[in-house]
């Protein structure tokens, strides 16, 4: 019990976020008589979260290295429109349009980074210029046609389709999506094996580990949550492609930030750029890299959003950048730089979108929705700052 | 009983995993200069932070009696109101603002709703006079040298009408002239009735200025001594501080440098475009394998500039001349290239550009050599931790664990982390800029011992230091730098402080 208390206290910030998410979900579930937690709505919520989560992951890295990127909203809108034009007017295959747009995203990121890294222009200004430019570009490419309908079904599947069920069966659990169940089961098994191996290796080196009891409790608890999510998703159409892409982005970025040399470099640059430079880290290159990744993820978000609407509009991407920034802050990234996690930002995005989704279900007035979102953002950051202060 | 302005009774303060102070008693008489000494991590700064309200009353045990009444501070504002001023080691001035704006910051004189500039300038002039600083109060703080900035800090504290002034290592970054000047000012303030508490690792200055000395060790009060009555000397102080006597401040070295040249610099010039002047002028020198070479000189003479210009030139000077490392001509465009070729630079200002304070010991130690703990760009977390643990053990870094954030370590232990970081790189030549700034005698001795071990293993060290005894005690050879020139080369065995000072003031 004592151990549990110290572990909780040590990670109060991290667990606080999970707790907040659980609380929000529980409250909406009760208020909507269970409609919120229904398979159909959960699938919808996750699909809505996709593009914001993808942007928030990129924004997290940008904020960690003490910058900001305001251009990402209209950049994804603009790139989504380019994809739509490539598909609708040039009749490109989906993969070619996607590759083109991703490459353009990387180029756009580097373009924003250039004045920031090489000339020392504040990122706020450089990306504000980008915001204006991409907004203009989006209006320009959609000026002739207005909304561009995307005719390509395989492209649209990215935003609206679900992974196929490889084992359809009318007799065994007919209501559920079997492939999703299997993926969920594999994820749980991999998670448990990974945790056990990790613990073994730590014990080999005589590092501190959780006691056997608490460790088992943690495994059971997290497995149960994974199982529950899988069950809910399997109850509708299964996992959507959006969810697959979102999870892939989060897993890859989480791995990069926590386990690789590049990740350490990013945190070092955010923690103290001068010390990082003198430790042999090329701060300019890291800055370029982080903005390039932001551009790449903006393109991906643009693709997800366009595919979801099956069309590109002149307003696409409006305010996405602020949603992503809010999600990152709710997820615990620090404005002073050097602190923040990718998984945190995923949770932040989920908190943010759960609020929106839940309030929409309740039919809350849109003006009130904004006020509540603002309050939640404020509260999250206050909580974050105060827990961090107590720690140091 | 003499009149006590301050009594701190039974103070206990714990941080997660660390008991910084346990049952400390500390009393200061009115009108005296009271020095607080002790090893790194002894708890000196923590005690002063408790006194000034940085750690509010609810976060420690014990009581504070100030001017005969028990006080409970909940923040620095409360202590300021009561008449306690504190000056931290890291200066808290706003460089872009003028001297008078800094002095009056937070206490601006107003006329109606507008600030009264003239009144403020006049008041500042009076205060500057009290610290004997004859500068124009409308100068910007960033244009002042560090010694003068320190005095501006004191003037700022005086503007609050303090009766008790706390200075945490005020002289650590000052050269000798500035130090003497500061100590004189403190004596004058004492004459005006201001009581001072000063923390310092420089025992000579403690012995010259203190009326009373309190020694802390491992979070406990070891003793309080009256300097004159108890006839305190350096040996006694050291013994109380570290708990044993240190015979030799500079440990003797067994190994001899070889003839092999590791670094040779020829006709080296550097031009700083932002300052618009040359910072280095035709510099020539060499370092041999297994040698400790001292770079002496006044603060601002160009020693750090020399080090940084060699170490990949992060300041972007225009460079001219030749550098040979192990016989190979090199021109590094980035610290990264310098590190790869076997050059390391441990910076003088570990907080500002040496360490990443918000990260753990583990992360800091491997930062400059992540290739050493990774494969294909993926970090081997266990190897990383093991490496950090080994350094914590071998360098005796005092910490509850390698996950401790560096900002929570005391100054000396931070310096050891910085040393560990560069040792893990395993360079041929380590440029060590002010290796013992802000470090206690015990830790100094340890750092010196480590330096000796390193050169015995064939590493070379170029040591920049403003402390002449250290230069003379540790180096094999000494180069003196003045105003961007090398003004002389001395053999450390025959060199004297006077000879070095003469060369250092040539320009
Ligand atoms: N915020 C903190 N969190 C955890 N431990 C801390 C914190 N601040 C100080 N400590 C620990 O408390 C002890 C006392 O630190 P303190 O800074 O008071 O030492 P000091 O005597 O001022 O040393 P130095 O001469 O190096 O400045 C050290 O072991 C330090 O690591
Ligand atoms: Mg201290």
Short mmCIF file of C-alpha atoms in Angstrom, two decimals, chain A residues 198 201-202 205 207 255 257-262 264-265 267-272 274-283 285 337-339 390-392, chain B residues 308 311 314 334-336 339 345 347 351-356 358-359 362-363 366-368 370 374 377-379 381-382 384-386 389 407-408 421-422:
data_model
loop_
_atom_site.label_atom_id
_atom_site.label_comp_id
_atom_site.label_asym_id
_atom_site.label_seq_id
_atom_site.Cartn_x
_atom_site.Cartn_y
_atom_site.Cartn_z
CA UNK A 198 12.03 -5.18 -19.05
CA UNK A 201 16.66 -6.95 -17.35
CA UNK A 202 16.35 -4.30 -14.66
CA UNK A 205 21.36 -4.85 -13.22
CA UNK A 207 17.83 -1.62 -10.44
CA UNK A 255 9.90 4.92 -29.61
CA UNK A 257 11.62 10.06 -28.36
CA UNK A 258 12.24 7.56 -25.59
CA UNK A 259 14.70 5.10 -26.98
CA UNK A 260 16.82 6.67 -29.69
CA UNK A 261 19.79 9.00 -29.86
CA UNK A 262 17.74 11.47 -31.89
CA UNK A 264 17.74 12.31 -26.49
CA UNK A 265 19.08 15.05 -28.72
CA UNK A 267 15.09 16.70 -25.31
CA UNK A 268 18.61 18.05 -24.79
CA UNK A 269 18.05 20.88 -27.26
CA UNK A 270 14.82 21.72 -25.47
CA UNK A 271 16.38 21.48 -22.02
CA UNK A 272 19.34 23.73 -22.73
CA UNK A 274 23.67 25.98 -25.43
CA UNK A 275 24.70 22.96 -23.40
CA UNK A 276 23.42 20.70 -26.16
CA UNK A 277 25.51 22.51 -28.75
CA UNK A 278 28.62 22.23 -26.59
CA UNK A 279 27.92 18.53 -26.12
CA UNK A 280 28.29 18.04 -29.83
CA UNK A 281 24.66 18.18 -30.85
CA UNK A 282 23.87 20.14 -33.97
CA UNK A 283 20.99 22.27 -32.75
CA UNK A 285 19.89 20.16 -37.68
CA UNK A 337 10.91 23.41 -23.30
CA UNK A 338 12.52 20.06 -22.74
CA UNK A 339 9.55 18.36 -21.11
CA UNK A 390 6.02 20.40 -5.91
CA UNK A 391 8.37 17.85 -7.39
CA UNK A 392 11.39 20.13 -7.73
CA UNK B 308 35.72 27.93 -27.55
CA UNK B 311 36.32 23.66 -29.74
CA UNK B 314 30.16 27.86 -31.54
CA UNK B 334 31.12 22.46 -34.93
CA UNK B 335 31.78 21.15 -31.39
CA UNK B 336 30.63 17.77 -32.70
CA UNK B 339 34.60 15.91 -29.88
CA UNK B 345 35.54 21.32 -23.36
CA UNK B 347 32.51 24.89 -19.74
CA UNK B 351 24.39 25.90 -15.19
CA UNK B 352 24.12 28.05 -18.26
CA UNK B 353 25.81 25.96 -20.90
CA UNK B 354 27.37 22.92 -19.29
CA UNK B 355 24.50 20.82 -18.04
CA UNK B 356 20.85 20.25 -18.74
CA UNK B 358 15.96 19.74 -15.89
CA UNK B 359 17.26 16.32 -16.85
CA UNK B 362 21.86 9.62 -16.25
CA UNK B 363 20.84 11.69 -19.26
CA UNK B 366 25.87 10.11 -21.65
CA UNK B 367 24.78 13.19 -23.60
CA UNK B 368 28.08 13.90 -25.33
CA UNK B 370 25.36 8.65 -26.90
CA UNK B 374 23.52 2.91 -28.35
CA UNK B 377 20.77 4.93 -33.09
CA UNK B 378 18.78 3.00 -30.51
CA UNK B 379 19.77 3.53 -26.90
CA UNK B 381 18.79 1.89 -21.59
CA UNK B 382 20.44 -0.59 -19.23
CA UNK B 384 23.17 3.84 -20.12
CA UNK B 385 22.09 3.39 -16.52
CA UNK B 386 25.03 1.20 -15.72
CA UNK B 389 25.93 4.33 -11.90
CA UNK B 407 19.14 20.93 -10.73
CA UNK B 408 18.59 19.27 -7.37
CA UNK B 421 30.12 13.53 -19.01
CA UNK B 422 33.47 14.37 -20.54
#
